[in-house]
PDB file of C-alpha atoms in Angstrom:
ATOM      1  CA  MET A   7     -13.799 -96.797  68.711  1.00  0.00           C
ATOM      2  CA  ALA A   8     -14.956 -93.450  67.482  1.00  0.00           C
ATOM      3  CA  SER A   9     -18.508 -94.285  68.760  1.00  0.00           C
ATOM      4  CA  ALA A  10     -17.380 -95.368  72.448  1.00  0.00           C
ATOM      5  CA  PRO A  11     -18.348 -92.034  74.197  1.00  0.00           C
ATOM      6  CA  LEU A  12     -21.606 -91.909  72.333  1.00  0.00           C
ATOM      7  CA  LYS A  13     -22.187 -95.718  73.613  1.00  0.00           C
ATOM      8  CA  ALA A  14     -21.304 -94.364  77.100  1.00  0.00           C
ATOM      9  CA  GLN A  15     -23.624 -91.321  76.718  1.00  0.00           C
ATOM     10  CA  LEU A  16     -26.581 -93.818  75.483  1.00  0.00           C
ATOM     11  CA  THR A  17     -25.937 -95.964  78.513  1.00  0.00           C
ATOM     12  CA  ASP A  18     -26.108 -93.087  81.037  1.00  0.00           C
ATOM     13  CA  LEU A  19     -29.118 -91.784  79.087  1.00  0.00           C
ATOM     14  CA  LEU A  20     -30.889 -95.023  79.713  1.00  0.00           C
ATOM     15  CA  ASN A  21     -29.790 -95.651  83.059  1.00  0.00           C
ATOM     16  CA  SER A  22     -31.012 -92.508  84.241  1.00  0.00           C
ATOM     17  CA  MET A  23     -34.280 -93.343  82.540  1.00  0.00           C
ATOM     18  CA  PHE A  24     -34.965 -96.289  84.305  1.00  0.00           C
ATOM     19  CA  ALA A  25     -33.827 -94.837  87.555  1.00  0.00           C
ATOM     20  CA  MET A  26     -36.146 -92.036  87.539  1.00  0.00           C
ATOM     21  CA  ASP A  27     -38.920 -94.516  86.544  1.00  0.00           C
ATOM     22  CA  PHE A  28     -39.549 -92.884  82.974  1.00  0.00           C
ATOM     23  CA  LEU A  29     -38.779 -96.741  81.909  1.00  0.00           C
ATOM     24  CA  ASP A  30     -39.786-100.150  83.564  1.00  0.00           C
ATOM     25  CA  GLU A  31     -38.867-103.836  82.769  1.00  0.00           C
ATOM     26  CA  GLN A  32     -40.873-104.025  79.758  1.00  0.00           C
ATOM     27  CA  PHE A  33     -38.649-101.563  78.047  1.00  0.00           C
ATOM     28  CA  LYS A  34     -35.891-104.051  78.854  1.00  0.00           C
ATOM     29  CA  GLU A  35     -38.040-106.809  77.042  1.00  0.00           C
ATOM     30  CA  LEU A  36     -38.355-104.727  74.087  1.00  0.00           C
ATOM     31  CA  GLN A  37     -34.412-104.210  74.088  1.00  0.00           C
ATOM     32  CA  MET A  38     -34.080-107.889  74.166  1.00  0.00           C
ATOM     33  CA  LEU A  39     -36.216-108.416  71.439  1.00  0.00           C
ATOM     34  CA  GLU A  40     -34.233-105.967  69.460  1.00  0.00           C
ATOM     35  CA  GLU A  41     -31.103-107.935  70.131  1.00  0.00           C
ATOM     36  CA  ALA A  42     -32.599-110.852  68.535  1.00  0.00           C
ATOM     37  CA  SER A  43     -34.561-109.332  65.790  1.00  0.00           C
ATOM     38  CA  GLY A  44     -31.966-106.674  64.586  1.00  0.00           C
ATOM     39  CA  PRO A  45     -31.725-102.748  64.844  1.00  0.00           C
ATOM     40  CA  GLY A  46     -34.633-100.552  63.913  1.00  0.00           C
ATOM     41  CA  PHE A  47     -37.301-102.285  66.149  1.00  0.00           C
ATOM     42  CA  LEU A  48     -36.853-100.267  69.081  1.00  0.00           C
ATOM     43  CA  ALA A  49     -36.659 -97.132  67.105  1.00  0.00           C
ATOM     44  CA  GLU A  50     -39.782 -97.943  65.170  1.00  0.00           C
ATOM     45  CA  VAL A  51     -41.868 -98.952  68.370  1.00  0.00           C
ATOM     46  CA  VAL A  52     -40.597 -95.973  70.280  1.00  0.00           C
ATOM     47  CA  THR A  53     -41.596 -93.692  67.021  1.00  0.00           C
ATOM     48  CA  LEU A  54     -44.994 -95.549  66.855  1.00  0.00           C
ATOM     49  CA  PHE A  55     -45.768 -94.689  70.505  1.00  0.00           C
ATOM     50  CA  CYS A  56     -44.890 -91.068  70.517  1.00  0.00           C
ATOM     51  CA  GLY A  57     -46.904 -90.366  67.456  1.00  0.00           C
ATOM     52  CA  ASP A  58     -49.718 -92.272  68.828  1.00  0.00           C
ATOM     53  CA  ALA A  59     -49.584 -90.828  72.249  1.00  0.00           C
ATOM     54  CA  GLU A  60     -49.262 -87.327  70.465  1.00  0.00           C
ATOM     55  CA  ARG A  61     -52.568 -88.029  68.674  1.00  0.00           C
ATOM     56  CA  ILE A  62     -54.514 -89.256  72.020  1.00  0.00           C
ATOM     57  CA  ILE A  63     -53.160 -86.378  74.146  1.00  0.00           C
ATOM     58  CA  SER A  64     -54.551 -83.833  71.283  1.00  0.00           C
ATOM     59  CA  GLN A  65     -57.917 -85.822  71.329  1.00  0.00           C
ATOM     60  CA  LEU A  66     -58.031 -85.606  74.957  1.00  0.00           C
ATOM     61  CA  SER A  67     -57.653 -81.974  75.244  1.00  0.00           C
ATOM     62  CA  VAL A  68     -60.700 -81.620  72.506  1.00  0.00           C
ATOM     63  CA  LEU A  69     -62.770 -83.847  74.448  1.00  0.00           C
ATOM     64  CA  ILE A  70     -62.240 -82.180  77.775  1.00  0.00           C
ATOM     65  CA  ASN A  71     -62.976 -78.781  76.549  1.00  0.00           C
ATOM     66  CA  GLU A  72     -66.313 -79.869  75.331  1.00  0.00           C
ATOM     67  CA  PRO A  73     -68.978 -77.821  76.989  1.00  0.00           C
ATOM     68  CA  VAL A  74     -70.374 -81.387  78.079  1.00  0.00           C
ATOM     69  CA  VAL A  75     -67.735 -83.895  78.675  1.00  0.00           C
ATOM     70  CA  ASP A  76     -68.235 -87.345  76.990  1.00  0.00           C
ATOM     71  CA  PHE A  77     -66.428 -89.062  80.154  1.00  0.00           C
ATOM     72  CA  GLY A  78     -66.940 -92.443  78.249  1.00  0.00           C
ATOM     73  CA  LYS A  79     -65.153 -91.170  75.357  1.00  0.00           C
ATOM     74  CA  VAL A  80     -62.094 -89.745  77.668  1.00  0.00           C
ATOM     75  CA  ASP A  81     -61.794 -92.986  79.418  1.00  0.00           C
ATOM     76  CA  ALA A  82     -61.280 -94.769  76.276  1.00  0.00           C
ATOM     77  CA  ASN A  83     -58.731 -92.743  75.154  1.00  0.00           C
ATOM     78  CA  VAL A  84     -57.043 -92.707  78.314  1.00  0.00           C
ATOM     79  CA  HIS A  85     -57.336 -96.592  78.475  1.00  0.00           C
ATOM     80  CA  GLN A  86     -55.807 -96.770  74.884  1.00  0.00           C
ATOM     81  CA  LEU A  87     -52.905 -94.616  75.885  1.00  0.00           C
ATOM     82  CA  LYS A  88     -52.348 -96.476  79.183  1.00  0.00           C
ATOM     83  CA  GLY A  89     -52.230 -99.624  77.067  1.00  0.00           C
ATOM     84  CA  SER A  90     -49.448 -98.306  74.624  1.00  0.00           C
ATOM     85  CA  SER A  91     -47.559 -96.844  77.273  1.00  0.00           C
ATOM     86  CA  SER A  92     -47.439 -99.928  79.211  1.00  0.00           C
ATOM     87  CA  SER A  93     -46.452-101.909  76.219  1.00  0.00           C
ATOM     88  CA  VAL A  94     -43.264-100.107  75.575  1.00  0.00           C
ATOM     89  CA  GLY A  95     -42.648 -99.642  79.419  1.00  0.00           C
ATOM     90  CA  ALA A  96     -43.260 -96.121  79.762  1.00  0.00           C
ATOM     91  CA  LYS A  97     -43.930 -96.219  83.660  1.00  0.00           C
ATOM     92  CA  ARG A  98     -44.425 -92.845  84.672  1.00  0.00           C
ATOM     93  CA  VAL A  99     -47.147 -92.062  81.842  1.00  0.00           C
ATOM     94  CA  ALA A 100     -48.886 -95.228  82.284  1.00  0.00           C
ATOM     95  CA  LEU A 101     -49.348 -94.305  86.174  1.00  0.00           C
ATOM     96  CA  VAL A 102     -50.729 -90.750  85.421  1.00  0.00           C
ATOM     97  CA  CYS A 103     -53.093 -92.666  82.823  1.00  0.00           C
ATOM     98  CA  VAL A 104     -54.273 -94.964  85.944  1.00  0.00           C
ATOM     99  CA  LYS A 105     -54.940 -91.552  87.842  1.00  0.00           C
ATOM    100  CA  PHE A 106     -56.565 -89.825  85.114  1.00  0.00           C
ATOM    101  CA  ARG A 107     -58.894 -92.977  84.732  1.00  0.00           C
ATOM    102  CA  ASN A 108     -59.922 -92.748  88.212  1.00  0.00           C
ATOM    103  CA  VAL A 109     -60.946 -89.213  88.029  1.00  0.00           C
ATOM    104  CA  CYS A 110     -62.857 -89.839  84.765  1.00  0.00           C
ATOM    105  CA  GLN A 111     -64.639 -92.773  86.188  1.00  0.00           C
ATOM    106  CA  GLU A 112     -65.911 -89.869  88.923  1.00  0.00           C
ATOM    107  CA  ASN A 113     -67.168 -87.611  86.245  1.00  0.00           C
ATOM    108  CA  ASP A 114     -64.535 -85.141  87.441  1.00  0.00           C
ATOM    109  CA  LYS A 115     -63.981 -82.261  84.662  1.00  0.00           C
ATOM    110  CA  GLU A 116     -61.425 -80.565  87.098  1.00  0.00           C
ATOM    111  CA  GLY A 117     -59.814 -83.735  87.984  1.00  0.00           C
ATOM    112  CA  CYS A 118     -59.257 -84.786  84.065  1.00  0.00           C
ATOM    113  CA  ILE A 119     -57.851 -81.320  83.547  1.00  0.00           C
ATOM    114  CA  ALA A 120     -55.350 -81.656  85.997  1.00  0.00           C
ATOM    115  CA  ALA A 121     -54.723 -85.304  84.900  1.00  0.00           C
ATOM    116  CA  LEU A 122     -54.363 -84.048  81.340  1.00  0.00           C
ATOM    117  CA  HIS A 123     -51.560 -81.376  82.354  1.00  0.00           C
ATOM    118  CA  GLU A 124     -49.607 -84.247  84.206  1.00  0.00           C
ATOM    119  CA  ILE A 125     -49.654 -86.548  81.312  1.00  0.00           C
ATOM    120  CA  ARG A 126     -48.702 -83.682  78.833  1.00  0.00           C
ATOM    121  CA  HIS A 127     -45.833 -83.132  81.209  1.00  0.00           C
ATOM    122  CA  GLU A 128     -44.739 -86.511  81.566  1.00  0.00           C
ATOM    123  CA  PHE A 129     -45.109 -87.370  77.963  1.00  0.00           C
ATOM    124  CA  ASP A 130     -43.288 -84.376  76.988  1.00  0.00           C
ATOM    125  CA  GLU A 131     -40.321 -85.119  79.494  1.00  0.00           C
ATOM    126  CA  LEU A 132     -40.449 -88.841  78.108  1.00  0.00           C
ATOM    127  CA  HIS A 133     -40.519 -87.785  74.399  1.00  0.00           C
ATOM    128  CA  LYS A 134     -37.333 -85.541  74.638  1.00  0.00           C
ATOM    129  CA  LYS A 135     -35.616 -88.483  76.102  1.00  0.00           C
ATOM    130  CA  PHE A 136     -36.715 -90.541  73.509  1.00  0.00           C
ATOM    131  CA  GLN A 137     -35.495 -88.075  70.801  1.00  0.00           C
ATOM    132  CA  THR A 138     -32.166 -87.975  72.496  1.00  0.00           C
ATOM    133  CA  MET A 139     -32.032 -91.833  72.422  1.00  0.00           C
ATOM    134  CA  LEU A 140     -32.847 -92.214  68.872  1.00  0.00           C
ATOM    135  CA  GLN A 141     -30.503 -89.421  67.872  1.00  0.00           C
ATOM    136  CA  LEU A 142     -27.320 -91.436  69.623  1.00  0.00           C
ATOM    137  CA  GLU A 143     -28.316 -94.762  68.186  1.00  0.00           C
ATOM    138  CA  GLN A 144     -28.489 -93.076  64.766  1.00  0.00           C
ATOM    139  CA  GLN A 145     -24.766 -91.292  65.403  1.00  0.00           C
ATOM    140  CA  ILE A 146     -23.717 -94.797  66.860  1.00  0.00           C
ATOM    141  CA  GLN A 147     -24.691 -96.705  63.909  1.00  0.00           C
ATOM    142  CA  VAL A 148     -23.203 -94.454  61.160  1.00  0.00           C
ATOM    143  CA  LEU A 149     -19.991 -94.495  63.424  1.00  0.00           C
ATOM    144  CA  ASP A 150     -19.939 -98.145  63.641  1.00  0.00           C
ATOM    145  CA  SER A 151     -20.623 -98.421  59.947  1.00  0.00           C
ATOM    146  CA  LYS A 152     -17.448 -96.753  58.855  1.00  0.00           C
TER     147      LYS A 152
ATOM    148  CA  MET B  12     -53.808-126.615  61.940  1.00  0.00           C
ATOM    149  CA  ALA B  13     -54.363-124.384  59.048  1.00  0.00           C
ATOM    150  CA  SER B  14     -53.351-126.328  55.990  1.00  0.00           C
ATOM    151  CA  SER B  15     -50.149-124.641  55.422  1.00  0.00           C
ATOM    152  CA  GLN B  16     -47.273-125.856  57.828  1.00  0.00           C
ATOM    153  CA  VAL B  17     -46.256-122.375  58.642  1.00  0.00           C
ATOM    154  CA  VAL B  18     -48.039-121.552  61.813  1.00  0.00           C
ATOM    155  CA  LYS B  19     -50.622-118.673  61.087  1.00  0.00           C
ATOM    156  CA  VAL B  20     -51.534-115.970  63.784  1.00  0.00           C
ATOM    157  CA  LEU B  21     -53.843-113.307  64.162  1.00  0.00           C
ATOM    158  CA  ILE B  22     -53.106-110.469  66.294  1.00  0.00           C
ATOM    159  CA  VAL B  23     -56.370-108.565  67.360  1.00  0.00           C
ATOM    160  CA  ASP B  24     -55.496-105.435  69.425  1.00  0.00           C
ATOM    161  CA  ASP B  25     -56.764-101.868  68.639  1.00  0.00           C
ATOM    162  CA  ASP B  26     -53.021-100.471  69.577  1.00  0.00           C
ATOM    163  CA  VAL B  27     -51.010-100.361  66.676  1.00  0.00           C
ATOM    164  CA  VAL B  28     -47.902-100.182  69.051  1.00  0.00           C
ATOM    165  CA  THR B  29     -49.080-103.496  70.745  1.00  0.00           C
ATOM    166  CA  ARG B  30     -49.575-105.402  67.634  1.00  0.00           C
ATOM    167  CA  ARG B  31     -46.123-104.368  66.179  1.00  0.00           C
ATOM    168  CA  ILE B  32     -44.365-105.618  69.565  1.00  0.00           C
ATOM    169  CA  TYR B  33     -46.428-108.808  69.070  1.00  0.00           C
ATOM    170  CA  ARG B  34     -45.641-109.384  65.532  1.00  0.00           C
ATOM    171  CA  THR B  35     -41.862-108.866  66.191  1.00  0.00           C
ATOM    172  CA  MET B  36     -42.121-111.412  69.268  1.00  0.00           C
ATOM    173  CA  LEU B  37     -43.785-114.085  66.601  1.00  0.00           C
ATOM    174  CA  LEU B  38     -41.724-113.461  63.555  1.00  0.00           C
ATOM    175  CA  ARG B  39     -39.010-114.979  65.515  1.00  0.00           C
ATOM    176  CA  PHE B  40     -40.432-118.129  65.420  1.00  0.00           C
ATOM    177  CA  GLY B  41     -41.200-117.616  61.723  1.00  0.00           C
ATOM    178  CA  PHE B  42     -44.925-117.888  61.841  1.00  0.00           C
ATOM    179  CA  GLU B  43     -47.149-115.736  59.309  1.00  0.00           C
ATOM    180  CA  ILE B  44     -48.841-112.566  60.807  1.00  0.00           C
ATOM    181  CA  THR B  45     -52.137-111.052  60.038  1.00  0.00           C
ATOM    182  CA  GLU B  46     -53.243-108.069  62.359  1.00  0.00           C
ATOM    183  CA  ALA B  47     -56.760-106.882  63.052  1.00  0.00           C
ATOM    184  CA  GLY B  48     -57.867-103.847  64.694  1.00  0.00           C
ATOM    185  CA  ASP B  49     -61.155-104.932  66.602  1.00  0.00           C
ATOM    186  CA  GLY B  50     -63.352-107.737  67.138  1.00  0.00           C
ATOM    187  CA  LYS B  51     -65.433-107.568  64.210  1.00  0.00           C
ATOM    188  CA  SER B  52     -62.401-107.334  61.949  1.00  0.00           C
ATOM    189  CA  ALA B  53     -61.046-110.432  63.429  1.00  0.00           C
ATOM    190  CA  VAL B  54     -64.536-112.281  62.737  1.00  0.00           C
ATOM    191  CA  ASN B  55     -64.564-111.143  59.418  1.00  0.00           C
ATOM    192  CA  GLN B  56     -61.029-112.824  58.779  1.00  0.00           C
ATOM    193  CA  PHE B  57     -62.744-116.161  59.329  1.00  0.00           C
ATOM    194  CA  LEU B  58     -66.000-115.073  57.351  1.00  0.00           C
ATOM    195  CA  THR B  59     -63.914-114.288  54.277  1.00  0.00           C
ATOM    196  CA  GLY B  60     -62.488-117.869  54.281  1.00  0.00           C
ATOM    197  CA  ASN B  61     -58.952-117.287  56.064  1.00  0.00           C
ATOM    198  CA  GLU B  62     -57.501-119.717  58.464  1.00  0.00           C
ATOM    199  CA  TYR B  63     -55.566-119.434  61.411  1.00  0.00           C
ATOM    200  CA  ASP B  64     -53.899-121.623  63.771  1.00  0.00           C
ATOM    201  CA  LEU B  65     -53.519-118.925  66.649  1.00  0.00           C
ATOM    202  CA  ILE B  66     -55.344-115.626  67.798  1.00  0.00           C
ATOM    203  CA  LEU B  67     -53.689-113.249  70.204  1.00  0.00           C
ATOM    204  CA  MET B  68     -56.904-111.287  71.525  1.00  0.00           C
ATOM    205  CA  ASP B  69     -57.304-108.128  73.221  1.00  0.00           C
ATOM    206  CA  ASN B  70     -60.322-107.321  75.167  1.00  0.00           C
ATOM    207  CA  ASP B  71     -61.295-103.606  75.313  1.00  0.00           C
ATOM    208  CA  MET B  72     -61.755-102.665  71.544  1.00  0.00           C
ATOM    209  CA  PRO B  73     -64.121-100.214  69.853  1.00  0.00           C
ATOM    210  CA  GLY B  74     -67.217-102.019  68.537  1.00  0.00           C
ATOM    211  CA  MET B  75     -66.870-105.578  69.202  1.00  0.00           C
ATOM    212  CA  ASN B  76     -64.872-106.664  72.298  1.00  0.00           C
ATOM    213  CA  GLY B  77     -62.607-109.744  72.554  1.00  0.00           C
ATOM    214  CA  VAL B  78     -64.786-111.695  74.947  1.00  0.00           C
ATOM    215  CA  GLU B  79     -67.767-111.162  72.171  1.00  0.00           C
ATOM    216  CA  ALA B  80     -65.437-111.877  69.446  1.00  0.00           C
ATOM    217  CA  THR B  81     -63.918-115.162  71.080  1.00  0.00           C
ATOM    218  CA  ARG B  82     -67.710-116.206  71.982  1.00  0.00           C
ATOM    219  CA  THR B  83     -68.812-115.655  68.216  1.00  0.00           C
ATOM    220  CA  LEU B  84     -65.766-117.220  66.789  1.00  0.00           C
ATOM    221  CA  ARG B  85     -66.316-120.476  69.088  1.00  0.00           C
ATOM    222  CA  GLY B  86     -70.097-120.211  67.864  1.00  0.00           C
ATOM    223  CA  MET B  87     -68.736-120.435  64.161  1.00  0.00           C
ATOM    224  CA  GLY B  88     -67.132-123.704  64.918  1.00  0.00           C
ATOM    225  CA  ILE B  89     -63.656-121.931  64.840  1.00  0.00           C
ATOM    226  CA  LEU B  90     -60.882-124.372  66.678  1.00  0.00           C
ATOM    227  CA  ALA B  91     -57.874-121.853  66.525  1.00  0.00           C
ATOM    228  CA  LYS B  92     -56.120-121.658  69.960  1.00  0.00           C
ATOM    229  CA  ILE B  93     -57.089-118.112  71.523  1.00  0.00           C
ATOM    230  CA  ILE B  94     -54.925-116.540  73.684  1.00  0.00           C
ATOM    231  CA  ALA B  95     -56.641-113.357  75.791  1.00  0.00           C
ATOM    232  CA  ILE B  96     -54.099-110.728  76.508  1.00  0.00           C
ATOM    233  CA  THR B  97     -55.693-107.805  78.460  1.00  0.00           C
ATOM    234  CA  ALA B  98     -54.607-105.156  80.847  1.00  0.00           C
ATOM    235  CA  ASP B  99     -58.060-105.756  82.466  1.00  0.00           C
ATOM    236  CA  ASP B 100     -58.037-107.374  86.006  1.00  0.00           C
ATOM    237  CA  ALA B 101     -58.697-110.820  86.605  1.00  0.00           C
ATOM    238  CA  ASN B 102     -62.507-110.523  86.070  1.00  0.00           C
ATOM    239  CA  SER B 103     -62.026-110.648  82.508  1.00  0.00           C
ATOM    240  CA  ARG B 104     -60.211-113.776  82.794  1.00  0.00           C
ATOM    241  CA  GLY B 105     -63.539-115.755  83.713  1.00  0.00           C
ATOM    242  CA  ALA B 106     -65.274-113.928  80.830  1.00  0.00           C
ATOM    243  CA  PHE B 107     -62.969-114.880  78.265  1.00  0.00           C
ATOM    244  CA  LEU B 108     -62.524-118.328  79.478  1.00  0.00           C
ATOM    245  CA  ASP B 109     -66.265-118.854  79.395  1.00  0.00           C
ATOM    246  CA  ALA B 110     -66.287-117.426  76.012  1.00  0.00           C
ATOM    247  CA  GLY B 111     -63.779-120.176  74.763  1.00  0.00           C
ATOM    248  CA  ALA B 112     -60.249-118.786  75.154  1.00  0.00           C
ATOM    249  CA  ASP B 113     -57.546-121.367  75.883  1.00  0.00           C
ATOM    250  CA  GLU B 114     -55.132-118.988  78.063  1.00  0.00           C
ATOM    251  CA  PHE B 115     -54.968-115.963  79.533  1.00  0.00           C
ATOM    252  CA  LEU B 116     -52.036-113.452  79.801  1.00  0.00           C
ATOM    253  CA  LEU B 117     -52.139-109.904  81.521  1.00  0.00           C
ATOM    254  CA  LYS B 118     -50.560-107.094  79.738  1.00  0.00           C
ATOM    255  CA  PRO B 119     -47.640-106.101  79.267  1.00  0.00           C
ATOM    256  CA  VAL B 120     -46.808-109.467  77.608  1.00  0.00           C
ATOM    257  CA  ASN B 121     -43.704-111.169  78.736  1.00  0.00           C
ATOM    258  CA  PHE B 122     -42.165-113.088  75.999  1.00  0.00           C
ATOM    259  CA  THR B 123     -40.912-115.736  78.326  1.00  0.00           C
ATOM    260  CA  MET B 124     -44.305-116.658  79.118  1.00  0.00           C
ATOM    261  CA  LEU B 125     -45.842-116.418  75.958  1.00  0.00           C
ATOM    262  CA  THR B 126     -43.105-118.660  74.555  1.00  0.00           C
ATOM    263  CA  VAL B 127     -43.946-121.271  77.431  1.00  0.00           C
ATOM    264  CA  ILE B 128     -47.746-121.101  76.372  1.00  0.00           C
ATOM    265  CA  LEU B 129     -46.825-121.509  72.517  1.00  0.00           C
ATOM    266  CA  LYS B 130     -44.565-124.628  73.405  1.00  0.00           C
ATOM    267  CA  ALA B 131     -47.661-126.225  75.465  1.00  0.00           C
ATOM    268  CA  PHE B 132     -49.603-125.453  72.590  1.00  0.00           C
ATOM    269  CA  ASN B 133     -47.152-127.474  70.234  1.00  0.00           C
ATOM    270  CA  PHE B 134     -46.712-124.110  68.123  1.00  0.00           C
ATOM    271  CA  LEU B 135     -42.563-124.612  68.775  1.00  0.00           C
ATOM    272  CA  ASN B 136     -40.334-127.391  68.042  1.00  0.00           C
TER     273      ASN B 136
END
């Protein structure tokens, strides 16, 4: 089948994402849900998550650069990002959110700046891998439908 | 149960990603799904005459949180089953159960655990 090399590539990508803790068991839960409910679910959830995460991270950047930081608002945003990242199985992003909340609760502005950099880095890495995943899935679908 | 034979579910969570996941989980059972982004919107659903058999309730939401929403709904005489679903630690479990929730799950939700609870509530054949 023409899509076989792409399927192998996708499998390798996902295996490496699990091995490097980009993803955890919750993502496997979503993969099982997609098997039951049909293609498109994972793509939709991943796209929703990435858009939402991008929005929250931008908002965090604004909040932390205020002259007087509202740590309550920062914490609320990080909590939201932790929730959505846990829901999709984005393990490394969720773990950095835990660290971020700890420094936030200590009203540590420098700590928050460092945590924001880390979240930005982890999310960007994950986002690139998700984009590759979605592109491969699309190409596979096109080939399989021929 | 609500008057229709289809199980009617209200998903209450401020995270759109989480709501989408629950929606997909529950649509597998043929349930009818409505979503609300915070506790006040959830309460308003009932105030405007809607009926639900089951509510999935997050806790940390802007405005009215899940514990307050649960307490308000029980105070209104709402008998729908309420499953509290939260990433909070076990401290919120006691508050939710005191407010009138029927069950409690920690996020991220495992589909198998949710199914067990739905069966226990007789929502599944």
